[in-house]
PDB file of C-alpha atoms and ligand atoms in Angstrom:
ATOM      1  CA  UNK A 300     107.143 104.680  58.281  1.00  0.00           C
ATOM      2  CA  UNK A 301     107.585 100.949  58.112  1.00  0.00           C
ATOM      3  CA  UNK A 302     110.700 101.232  60.298  1.00  0.00           C
ATOM      4  CA  UNK A 303     108.973 103.222  62.973  1.00  0.00           C
ATOM      5  CA  UNK A 304     105.972 100.899  63.004  1.00  0.00           C
ATOM      6  CA  UNK A 305     108.301  97.972  63.371  1.00  0.00           C
ATOM      7  CA  UNK A 306     110.165  99.781  66.122  1.00  0.00           C
ATOM      8  CA  UNK A 307     106.861 100.574  67.800  1.00  0.00           C
ATOM      9  CA  UNK A 308     105.694  96.982  67.919  1.00  0.00           C
ATOM     10  CA  UNK A 309     109.035  95.591  69.095  1.00  0.00           C
ATOM     11  CA  UNK A 310     109.151  98.276  71.765  1.00  0.00           C
ATOM     12  CA  UNK A 311     105.721  97.223  72.936  1.00  0.00           C
ATOM     13  CA  UNK A 312     106.832  93.604  73.025  1.00  0.00           C
ATOM     14  CA  UNK A 313     109.937  94.646  74.918  1.00  0.00           C
ATOM     15  CA  UNK A 314     107.871  96.628  77.388  1.00  0.00           C
ATOM     16  CA  UNK A 315     105.634  93.608  77.839  1.00  0.00           C
ATOM     17  CA  UNK A 316     108.660  91.480  78.599  1.00  0.00           C
ATOM     18  CA  UNK A 317     110.000  94.028  81.032  1.00  0.00           C
ATOM     19  CA  UNK A 318     106.668  94.149  82.856  1.00  0.00           C
ATOM     20  CA  UNK A 319     106.547  96.609  85.707  1.00  0.00           C
ATOM     21  CA  UNK A 320     110.336  96.843  85.900  1.00  0.00           C
ATOM     22  CA  UNK A 321     110.157  99.246  82.992  1.00  0.00           C
ATOM     23  CA  UNK A 322     108.068 101.656  85.008  1.00  0.00           C
ATOM     24  CA  UNK A 323     109.735 101.222  88.364  1.00  0.00           C
ATOM     25  CA  UNK A 324     113.419 101.200  87.482  1.00  0.00           C
ATOM     26  CA  UNK A 325     114.494 104.824  87.430  1.00  0.00           C
ATOM     27  CA  UNK A 326     117.294 105.841  85.128  1.00  0.00           C
ATOM     28  CA  UNK A 327     116.711 102.929  82.763  1.00  0.00           C
ATOM     29  CA  UNK A 328     115.077 105.015  80.068  1.00  0.00           C
ATOM     30  CA  UNK A 329     115.972 108.658  80.272  1.00  0.00           C
ATOM     31  CA  UNK A 330     112.834 109.772  78.441  1.00  0.00           C
ATOM     32  CA  UNK A 331     110.502 108.289  81.081  1.00  0.00           C
ATOM     33  CA  UNK A 332     109.721 110.851  83.769  1.00  0.00           C
ATOM     34  CA  UNK A 333     108.817 109.721  87.253  1.00  0.00           C
ATOM     35  CA  UNK A 334     105.814 111.140  89.072  1.00  0.00           C
ATOM     36  CA  UNK A 335     106.934 113.775  91.559  1.00  0.00           C
ATOM     37  CA  UNK A 336     106.216 113.134  95.214  1.00  0.00           C
ATOM     38  CA  UNK A 337     103.334 115.459  96.136  1.00  0.00           C
ATOM     39  CA  UNK A 338     103.686 118.265  98.658  1.00  0.00           C
ATOM     40  CA  UNK A 339     101.838 118.097 101.959  1.00  0.00           C
ATOM     41  CA  UNK A 340     101.748 120.681 104.728  1.00  0.00           C
ATOM     42  CA  UNK A 341     104.580 120.977 107.246  1.00  0.00           C
ATOM     43  CA  UNK A 342     102.025 120.993 110.051  1.00  0.00           C
ATOM     44  CA  UNK A 343     102.440 122.866 113.328  1.00  0.00           C
ATOM     45  CA  UNK A 344     105.166 120.760 114.934  1.00  0.00           C
ATOM     46  CA  UNK A 345     108.472 121.003 113.067  1.00  0.00           C
ATOM     47  CA  UNK A 346     110.671 120.949 116.210  1.00  0.00           C
ATOM     48  CA  UNK A 347     111.004 124.406 117.740  1.00  0.00           C
ATOM     49  CA  UNK A 348     114.258 123.321 119.377  1.00  0.00           C
ATOM     50  CA  UNK A 349     116.212 120.757 117.391  1.00  0.00           C
ATOM     51  CA  UNK A 350     117.501 117.893 119.550  1.00  0.00           C
ATOM     52  CA  UNK A 351     121.241 117.661 120.264  1.00  0.00           C
ATOM     53  CA  UNK A 352     121.235 114.280 118.558  1.00  0.00           C
ATOM     54  CA  UNK A 353     119.989 114.726 115.006  1.00  0.00           C
ATOM     55  CA  UNK A 354     121.277 111.503 113.473  1.00  0.00           C
ATOM     56  CA  UNK A 355     119.274 108.972 111.461  1.00  0.00           C
ATOM     57  CA  UNK A 356     118.605 106.676 114.424  1.00  0.00           C
ATOM     58  CA  UNK A 357     115.554 108.055 116.206  1.00  0.00           C
ATOM     59  CA  UNK A 358     115.255 105.035 118.502  1.00  0.00           C
ATOM     60  CA  UNK A 359     118.349 105.778 120.580  1.00  0.00           C
ATOM     61  CA  UNK A 360     119.321 109.234 121.784  1.00  0.00           C
ATOM     62  CA  UNK A 361     123.106 109.646 121.845  1.00  0.00           C
ATOM     63  CA  UNK A 362     124.570 106.627 123.683  1.00  0.00           C
ATOM     64  CA  UNK A 363     121.511 105.905 125.812  1.00  0.00           C
ATOM     65  CA  UNK A 364     120.835 102.265 126.606  1.00  0.00           C
ATOM     66  CA  UNK A 365     117.050 102.716 126.677  1.00  0.00           C
ATOM     67  CA  UNK A 366     115.385 102.635 123.282  1.00  0.00           C
ATOM     68  CA  UNK A 367     112.257 104.540 122.346  1.00  0.00           C
ATOM     69  CA  UNK A 368     108.853 102.949 122.890  1.00  0.00           C
ATOM     70  CA  UNK A 369     107.211 101.789 119.683  1.00  0.00           C
ATOM     71  CA  UNK A 370     107.471  99.408 116.766  1.00  0.00           C
ATOM     72  CA  UNK A 371     110.936  99.732 115.278  1.00  0.00           C
ATOM     73  CA  UNK A 372     110.881 100.598 111.607  1.00  0.00           C
ATOM     74  CA  UNK A 373     113.706 100.738 109.100  1.00  0.00           C
ATOM     75  CA  UNK A 374     112.739 103.475 106.668  1.00  0.00           C
ATOM     76  CA  UNK A 375     114.845 103.520 103.530  1.00  0.00           C
ATOM     77  CA  UNK A 376     114.605 104.949 100.054  1.00  0.00           C
ATOM     78  CA  UNK A 377     116.233 107.091  97.424  1.00  0.00           C
ATOM     79  CA  UNK A 378     115.976 110.733  96.557  1.00  0.00           C
ATOM     80  CA  UNK A 379     115.605 111.049  92.809  1.00  0.00           C
ATOM     81  CA  UNK A 380     115.009 113.759  90.273  1.00  0.00           C
ATOM     82  CA  UNK A 381     112.162 113.411  87.771  1.00  0.00           C
ATOM     83  CA  UNK A 382     114.327 111.538  85.290  1.00  0.00           C
ATOM     84  CA  UNK A 383     115.216 108.972  87.947  1.00  0.00           C
ATOM     85  CA  UNK A 384     118.780 110.126  88.622  1.00  0.00           C
ATOM     86  CA  UNK A 385     119.835 109.882  92.264  1.00  0.00           C
ATOM     87  CA  UNK A 386     120.305 113.197  94.034  1.00  0.00           C
ATOM     88  CA  UNK A 387     123.604 113.564  95.863  1.00  0.00           C
ATOM     89  CA  UNK A 388     124.047 115.862  98.874  1.00  0.00           C
ATOM     90  CA  UNK A 389     120.308 116.136  99.455  1.00  0.00           C
ATOM     91  CA  UNK A 390     119.423 116.338 103.131  1.00  0.00           C
ATOM     92  CA  UNK A 391     116.266 114.584 104.247  1.00  0.00           C
ATOM     93  CA  UNK A 392     114.791 115.465 107.615  1.00  0.00           C
ATOM     94  CA  UNK A 393     112.025 113.452 109.249  1.00  0.00           C
ATOM     95  CA  UNK A 394     110.002 114.202 112.344  1.00  0.00           C
ATOM     96  CA  UNK A 395     107.022 112.487 113.948  1.00  0.00           C
ATOM     97  CA  UNK A 396     105.264 112.153 117.276  1.00  0.00           C
ATOM     98  CA  UNK A 397     106.371 109.507 119.749  1.00  0.00           C
ATOM     99  CA  UNK A 398     104.416 106.314 120.522  1.00  0.00           C
ATOM    100  CA  UNK A 399     102.312 108.318 123.007  1.00  0.00           C
ATOM    101  CA  UNK A 400     101.478 110.980 120.422  1.00  0.00           C
ATOM    102  CA  UNK A 401     103.823 113.739 121.608  1.00  0.00           C
ATOM    103  CA  UNK A 402     105.843 115.863 119.196  1.00  0.00           C
ATOM    104  CA  UNK A 403     109.222 117.391 119.917  1.00  0.00           C
ATOM    105  CA  UNK A 404     107.642 120.824 120.064  1.00  0.00           C
ATOM    106  CA  UNK A 405     106.977 122.781 123.219  1.00  0.00           C
ATOM    107  CA  UNK A 406     103.484 123.723 122.048  1.00  0.00           C
ATOM    108  CA  UNK A 407     102.658 120.019 121.996  1.00  0.00           C
ATOM    109  CA  UNK A 408     104.891 118.579 124.716  1.00  0.00           C
ATOM    110  CA  UNK A 409     104.408 121.222 127.433  1.00  0.00           C
ATOM    111  CA  UNK A 410     100.924 119.927 128.284  1.00  0.00           C
ATOM    112  CA  UNK A 411     101.918 116.274 127.926  1.00  0.00           C
ATOM    113  CA  UNK A 412     104.966 115.970 130.216  1.00  0.00           C
ATOM    114  CA  UNK A 413     103.678 112.756 131.758  1.00  0.00           C
ATOM    115  CA  UNK A 414     103.118 110.889 128.545  1.00  0.00           C
ATOM    116  CA  UNK A 415     106.128 112.056 126.508  1.00  0.00           C
ATOM    117  CA  UNK A 416     108.649 109.342 125.625  1.00  0.00           C
ATOM    118  CA  UNK A 417     111.951 111.025 126.450  1.00  0.00           C
ATOM    119  CA  UNK A 418     113.864 108.231 124.747  1.00  0.00           C
ATOM    120  CA  UNK A 419     112.450 109.056 121.323  1.00  0.00           C
ATOM    121  CA  UNK A 420     114.576 111.432 119.277  1.00  0.00           C
ATOM    122  CA  UNK A 421     111.536 112.767 117.397  1.00  0.00           C
ATOM    123  CA  UNK A 422     113.618 114.239 114.555  1.00  0.00           C
ATOM    124  CA  UNK A 423     116.452 112.964 112.368  1.00  0.00           C
ATOM    125  CA  UNK A 424     118.558 113.927 109.382  1.00  0.00           C
ATOM    126  CA  UNK A 425     120.407 112.137 106.634  1.00  0.00           C
ATOM    127  CA  UNK A 426     122.433 113.515 103.729  1.00  0.00           C
ATOM    128  CA  UNK A 427     122.611 111.382 100.608  1.00  0.00           C
ATOM    129  CA  UNK A 428     125.745 110.237  98.826  1.00  0.00           C
ATOM    130  CA  UNK A 429     125.984 109.559  95.095  1.00  0.00           C
ATOM    131  CA  UNK A 430     123.449 106.697  95.261  1.00  0.00           C
ATOM    132  CA  UNK A 431     120.752 109.076  96.540  1.00  0.00           C
ATOM    133  CA  UNK A 432     119.898 106.525  99.230  1.00  0.00           C
ATOM    134  CA  UNK A 433     118.775 107.427 102.714  1.00  0.00           C
ATOM    135  CA  UNK A 434     118.155 105.327 105.812  1.00  0.00           C
ATOM    136  CA  UNK A 435     116.465 105.907 109.164  1.00  0.00           C
ATOM    137  CA  UNK A 436     115.648 103.788 112.145  1.00  0.00           C
ATOM    138  CA  UNK A 437     112.497 105.117 113.731  1.00  0.00           C
ATOM    139  CA  UNK A 438     109.135 103.942 115.062  1.00  0.00           C
ATOM    140  CA  UNK A 439     106.110 102.972 113.013  1.00  0.00           C
ATOM    141  CA  UNK A 440     103.976 106.128 113.155  1.00  0.00           C
ATOM    142  CA  UNK A 441     100.855 106.201 115.314  1.00  0.00           C
ATOM    143  CA  UNK A 442      97.661 108.268 115.039  1.00  0.00           C
ATOM    144  CA  UNK A 443      97.719 111.733 116.601  1.00  0.00           C
ATOM    145  CA  UNK A 444      94.595 113.402 118.074  1.00  0.00           C
ATOM    146  CA  UNK A 445      92.823 114.920 115.078  1.00  0.00           C
ATOM    147  CA  UNK A 446      95.125 113.047 112.670  1.00  0.00           C
ATOM    148  CA  UNK A 447      93.750 109.509 112.243  1.00  0.00           C
ATOM    149  CA  UNK A 448      96.379 108.817 109.566  1.00  0.00           C
ATOM    150  CA  UNK A 449      99.684 107.921 111.213  1.00  0.00           C
ATOM    151  CA  UNK A 450     102.402 109.800 109.343  1.00  0.00           C
ATOM    152  CA  UNK A 451     106.058 110.723 109.177  1.00  0.00           C
ATOM    153  CA  UNK A 452     106.819 114.337 108.265  1.00  0.00           C
ATOM    154  CA  UNK A 453     109.516 114.785 105.642  1.00  0.00           C
ATOM    155  CA  UNK A 454     111.505 117.748 104.409  1.00  0.00           C
ATOM    156  CA  UNK A 455     114.168 117.592 101.689  1.00  0.00           C
ATOM    157  CA  UNK A 456     116.771 120.324 101.359  1.00  0.00           C
ATOM    158  CA  UNK A 457     119.836 120.912  99.234  1.00  0.00           C
ATOM    159  CA  UNK A 458     122.107 123.561 100.649  1.00  0.00           C
ATOM    160  CA  UNK A 459     119.839 126.376 101.825  1.00  0.00           C
ATOM    161  CA  UNK A 460     117.059 125.440  99.421  1.00  0.00           C
ATOM    162  CA  UNK A 461     113.968 123.619 100.643  1.00  0.00           C
ATOM    163  CA  UNK A 462     112.973 121.281  97.840  1.00  0.00           C
ATOM    164  CA  UNK A 463     110.004 119.432  99.290  1.00  0.00           C
ATOM    165  CA  UNK A 464     107.864 119.244 102.400  1.00  0.00           C
ATOM    166  CA  UNK A 465     105.526 116.289 102.660  1.00  0.00           C
ATOM    167  CA  UNK A 466     104.222 113.439 104.819  1.00  0.00           C
ATOM    168  CA  UNK A 467     104.402 109.662 104.437  1.00  0.00           C
ATOM    169  CA  UNK A 468     101.388 107.564 105.397  1.00  0.00           C
ATOM    170  CA  UNK A 469     100.974 103.812 106.042  1.00  0.00           C
ATOM    171  CA  UNK A 470      99.372 102.127 103.031  1.00  0.00           C
ATOM    172  CA  UNK A 471      96.110 100.429 103.951  1.00  0.00           C
ATOM    173  CA  UNK A 472      95.739 102.101 107.353  1.00  0.00           C
ATOM    174  CA  UNK A 473      92.050 102.508 108.043  1.00  0.00           C
ATOM    175  CA  UNK A 474      92.343 106.075 109.420  1.00  0.00           C
ATOM    176  CA  UNK A 475      93.845 107.393 106.174  1.00  0.00           C
ATOM    177  CA  UNK A 476      90.392 107.922 104.667  1.00  0.00           C
ATOM    178  CA  UNK A 477      89.237 110.088 107.578  1.00  0.00           C
ATOM    179  CA  UNK A 478      92.320 112.269 107.820  1.00  0.00           C
ATOM    180  CA  UNK A 479      91.605 115.914 107.033  1.00  0.00           C
ATOM    181  CA  UNK A 480      95.210 116.818 106.195  1.00  0.00           C
ATOM    182  CA  UNK A 481      95.751 113.820 103.919  1.00  0.00           C
ATOM    183  CA  UNK A 482      92.371 114.629 102.291  1.00  0.00           C
ATOM    184  CA  UNK A 483      93.982 117.793 100.895  1.00  0.00           C
ATOM    185  CA  UNK A 484      95.467 115.396  98.349  1.00  0.00           C
ATOM    186  CA  UNK A 485      92.372 114.516  96.349  1.00  0.00           C
ATOM    187  CA  UNK A 486      93.827 112.694  93.365  1.00  0.00           C
ATOM    188  CA  UNK A 487      93.963 108.967  94.264  1.00  0.00           C
ATOM    189  CA  UNK A 488      97.133 108.551  92.200  1.00  0.00           C
ATOM    190  CA  UNK A 489      98.834 111.297  94.192  1.00  0.00           C
ATOM    191  CA  UNK A 490      97.568 109.847  97.480  1.00  0.00           C
ATOM    192  CA  UNK A 491      99.148 106.571  96.454  1.00  0.00           C
ATOM    193  CA  UNK A 492     102.483 108.383  96.010  1.00  0.00           C
ATOM    194  CA  UNK A 493     102.372 109.388  99.699  1.00  0.00           C
ATOM    195  CA  UNK A 494     101.811 105.903 101.111  1.00  0.00           C
ATOM    196  CA  UNK A 495     104.026 102.888 101.521  1.00  0.00           C
ATOM    197  CA  UNK A 496     103.765  99.415 103.034  1.00  0.00           C
ATOM    198  CA  UNK A 497     105.186  98.895 106.492  1.00  0.00           C
ATOM    199  CA  UNK A 498     106.190  95.253 106.177  1.00  0.00           C
ATOM    200  CA  UNK A 499     107.023  93.033 109.137  1.00  0.00           C
ATOM    201  CA  UNK A 500     110.625  91.847 108.771  1.00  0.00           C
ATOM    202  CA  UNK A 501     110.491  88.033 108.673  1.00  0.00           C
ATOM    203  CA  UNK A 502     111.963  86.363 111.761  1.00  0.00           C
ATOM    204  CA  UNK A 503     112.728  89.700 113.417  1.00  0.00           C
ATOM    205  CA  UNK A 504     112.904  88.969 117.159  1.00  0.00           C
ATOM    206  CA  UNK A 505     111.831  92.506 117.982  1.00  0.00           C
ATOM    207  CA  UNK A 506     108.981  92.529 115.430  1.00  0.00           C
ATOM    208  CA  UNK A 507     110.604  95.227 113.355  1.00  0.00           C
ATOM    209  CA  UNK A 508     109.159  96.714 110.171  1.00  0.00           C
ATOM    210  CA  UNK A 509     110.692  97.760 106.879  1.00  0.00           C
ATOM    211  CA  UNK A 510     109.300 100.642 104.867  1.00  0.00           C
ATOM    212  CA  UNK A 511     110.696 101.755 101.539  1.00  0.00           C
ATOM    213  CA  UNK A 512     109.864 105.169 100.129  1.00  0.00           C
ATOM    214  CA  UNK A 513     111.500 106.783  97.112  1.00  0.00           C
ATOM    215  CA  UNK A 514     111.128 110.550  96.912  1.00  0.00           C
ATOM    216  CA  UNK A 515     110.959 112.174  93.490  1.00  0.00           C
ATOM    217  CA  UNK A 516     111.679 115.885  93.371  1.00  0.00           C
ATOM    218  CA  UNK A 517     110.541 118.283  90.757  1.00  0.00           C
ATOM    219  CA  UNK A 518     106.926 119.220  91.521  1.00  0.00           C
ATOM    220  CA  UNK A 519     106.075 122.624  90.125  1.00  0.00           C
ATOM    221  CA  UNK A 520     104.472 125.249  92.413  1.00  0.00           C
ATOM    222  CA  UNK A 521     101.079 124.414  90.898  1.00  0.00           C
ATOM    223  CA  UNK A 522     101.524 120.724  91.622  1.00  0.00           C
ATOM    224  CA  UNK A 523     102.457 121.624  95.174  1.00  0.00           C
ATOM    225  CA  UNK A 524      99.358 123.737  95.715  1.00  0.00           C
ATOM    226  CA  UNK A 525      96.970 121.371  97.442  1.00  0.00           C
ATOM    227  CA  UNK A 526      94.881 123.888  99.315  1.00  0.00           C
ATOM    228  CA  UNK A 527      92.667 125.264  96.633  1.00  0.00           C
ATOM    229  CA  UNK A 528      90.146 123.034  94.895  1.00  0.00           C
ATOM    230  CA  UNK A 529      89.925 123.189  91.118  1.00  0.00           C
ATOM    231  CA  UNK A 530      88.366 126.206  89.401  1.00  0.00           C
ATOM    232  CA  UNK A 531      84.809 126.932  90.527  1.00  0.00           C
ATOM    233  CA  UNK A 532      82.058 126.223  87.994  1.00  0.00           C
ATOM    234  CA  UNK A 533      81.770 129.210  85.685  1.00  0.00           C
ATOM    235  CA  UNK A 534      85.393 130.319  85.852  1.00  0.00           C
ATOM    236  CA  UNK A 535      88.347 130.977  88.036  1.00  0.00           C
ATOM    237  CA  UNK A 536      87.227 134.403  89.202  1.00  0.00           C
ATOM    238  CA  UNK A 537      89.115 137.659  88.925  1.00  0.00           C
ATOM    239  CA  UNK A 538      92.836 137.887  89.459  1.00  0.00           C
ATOM    240  CA  UNK A 539      93.533 134.163  89.466  1.00  0.00           C
ATOM    241  CA  UNK A 540      96.295 132.602  87.430  1.00  0.00           C
ATOM    242  CA  UNK A 541      95.932 129.455  85.362  1.00  0.00           C
ATOM    243  CA  UNK A 542      96.601 127.333  88.430  1.00  0.00           C
ATOM    244  CA  UNK A 543      93.509 128.713  90.162  1.00  0.00           C
ATOM    245  CA  UNK A 544      95.617 130.404  92.854  1.00  0.00           C
ATOM    246  CA  UNK A 545      95.712 134.165  93.386  1.00  0.00           C
ATOM    247  CA  UNK A 546      98.921 135.901  92.291  1.00  0.00           C
ATOM    248  CA  UNK A 547     101.616 136.191  94.940  1.00  0.00           C
ATOM    249  CA  UNK A 548     103.625 133.743  96.995  1.00  0.00           C
ATOM    250  CA  UNK A 549     102.282 130.219  97.450  1.00  0.00           C
ATOM    251  CA  UNK A 550      99.950 129.820 100.418  1.00  0.00           C
ATOM    252  CA  UNK A 551     101.446 128.660 103.681  1.00  0.00           C
ATOM    253  CA  UNK A 552      99.626 125.767 105.198  1.00  0.00           C
ATOM    254  CA  UNK A 553      99.210 125.938 108.936  1.00  0.00           C
TER     255      UNK A 553
HETATM  256  O1  LIG B 108      96.566 120.376 112.149  1.00  0.00           O
HETATM  257  C1  LIG B 108      96.953 119.699 113.081  1.00  0.00           C
HETATM  258  O2  LIG B 108      96.484 119.726 114.208  1.00  0.00           O
HETATM  259  C2  LIG B 108      98.091 118.774 112.850  1.00  0.00           C
HETATM  260  C3  LIG B 108      98.537 118.001 113.881  1.00  0.00           C
HETATM  261  C4  LIG B 108      99.599 117.142 113.687  1.00  0.00           C
HETATM  262  C5  LIG B 108     100.191 117.079 112.458  1.00  0.00           C
HETATM  263  O3  LIG B 108     101.219 116.272 112.225  1.00  0.00           O
HETATM  264  C6  LIG B 108      99.735 117.880 111.407  1.00  0.00           C
HETATM  265  O4  LIG B 108     100.361 117.772 110.218  1.00  0.00           O
HETATM  266  C7  LIG B 108      98.681 118.718 111.617  1.00  0.00           C
END
C-alpha cells in the first residue's frame, strides 16, 4: 500500500518532469495506447486509372522538368500501431486534387480539360521500412467545389489488407468548419487527429511547407463508423447492435 502510493506520487512527479513528451513519444511506455487515426470516407475520386509514375514525389512526373503548380509541401510522418510501435512494410497512398481543383479521375477531369494541371501526379505511394516513416513531396491542398476544407486523401495497406482510409486537413483553415465531409467527424478530439499544421519552411526560396502527420492504426469497426449519429433518444431501434449500426457489413461512404 505504502509502496504503491509512493510509486504513484513519484510517477506523477516523473510525468510532470516529462511534460508532453510522455504523451507524444510513442513506444516509451508500452502500456500507453495512442489514439487511433479516425476513418474518413474515400470520396468519389480515388484514381480510376493509376498514373504510370506512382512514386512519393507528386510534384514531378517521371523525369519531367516542369513541376506541378502549387505550394510545395513536404509531408512526412510515421505509421504506428496503437502501442506506438512503427509499422514496417505498410504502404501509404495519398491522392488529392491539383492546384486548379482537378482530381486524377475521369469523372472529374473529363469536364475540366482546360484547367487540369498535367504536371501534377495526383497520386503517390510509399512503403515504410522498419522506422515506419513515410515521406511525400506534394502540394499544399486547396479547396474543392463543395469541399471547403482542403484535404489530402490517405489509404494505408499492408499486403492485400486495407487498414485505414482517411483524409488529412490543414489545421486552422477557415473552411474546415463548413466542410460537410469533415463534419462527419463530430468529436472535436477526433477532428484534431485529422488535422496538422502546414508550416512554412524558414528561408525556403520556393516558399515550401512542412507538414508532419503520424498515423495510428487500430481503430475498431465501430470507431470507423462515422456515418450514423449516436443512438436516437429512447433507444437504438430494432435490429441494431451496440454500436448503433444495423447488422451486416460496414456502410460504404460515397
Ligand atoms: O462528395 C464529394 O463531392 C467529394 C468531393 C471531393 C472529395 O475529395 C470528397 O471526399 C468528396
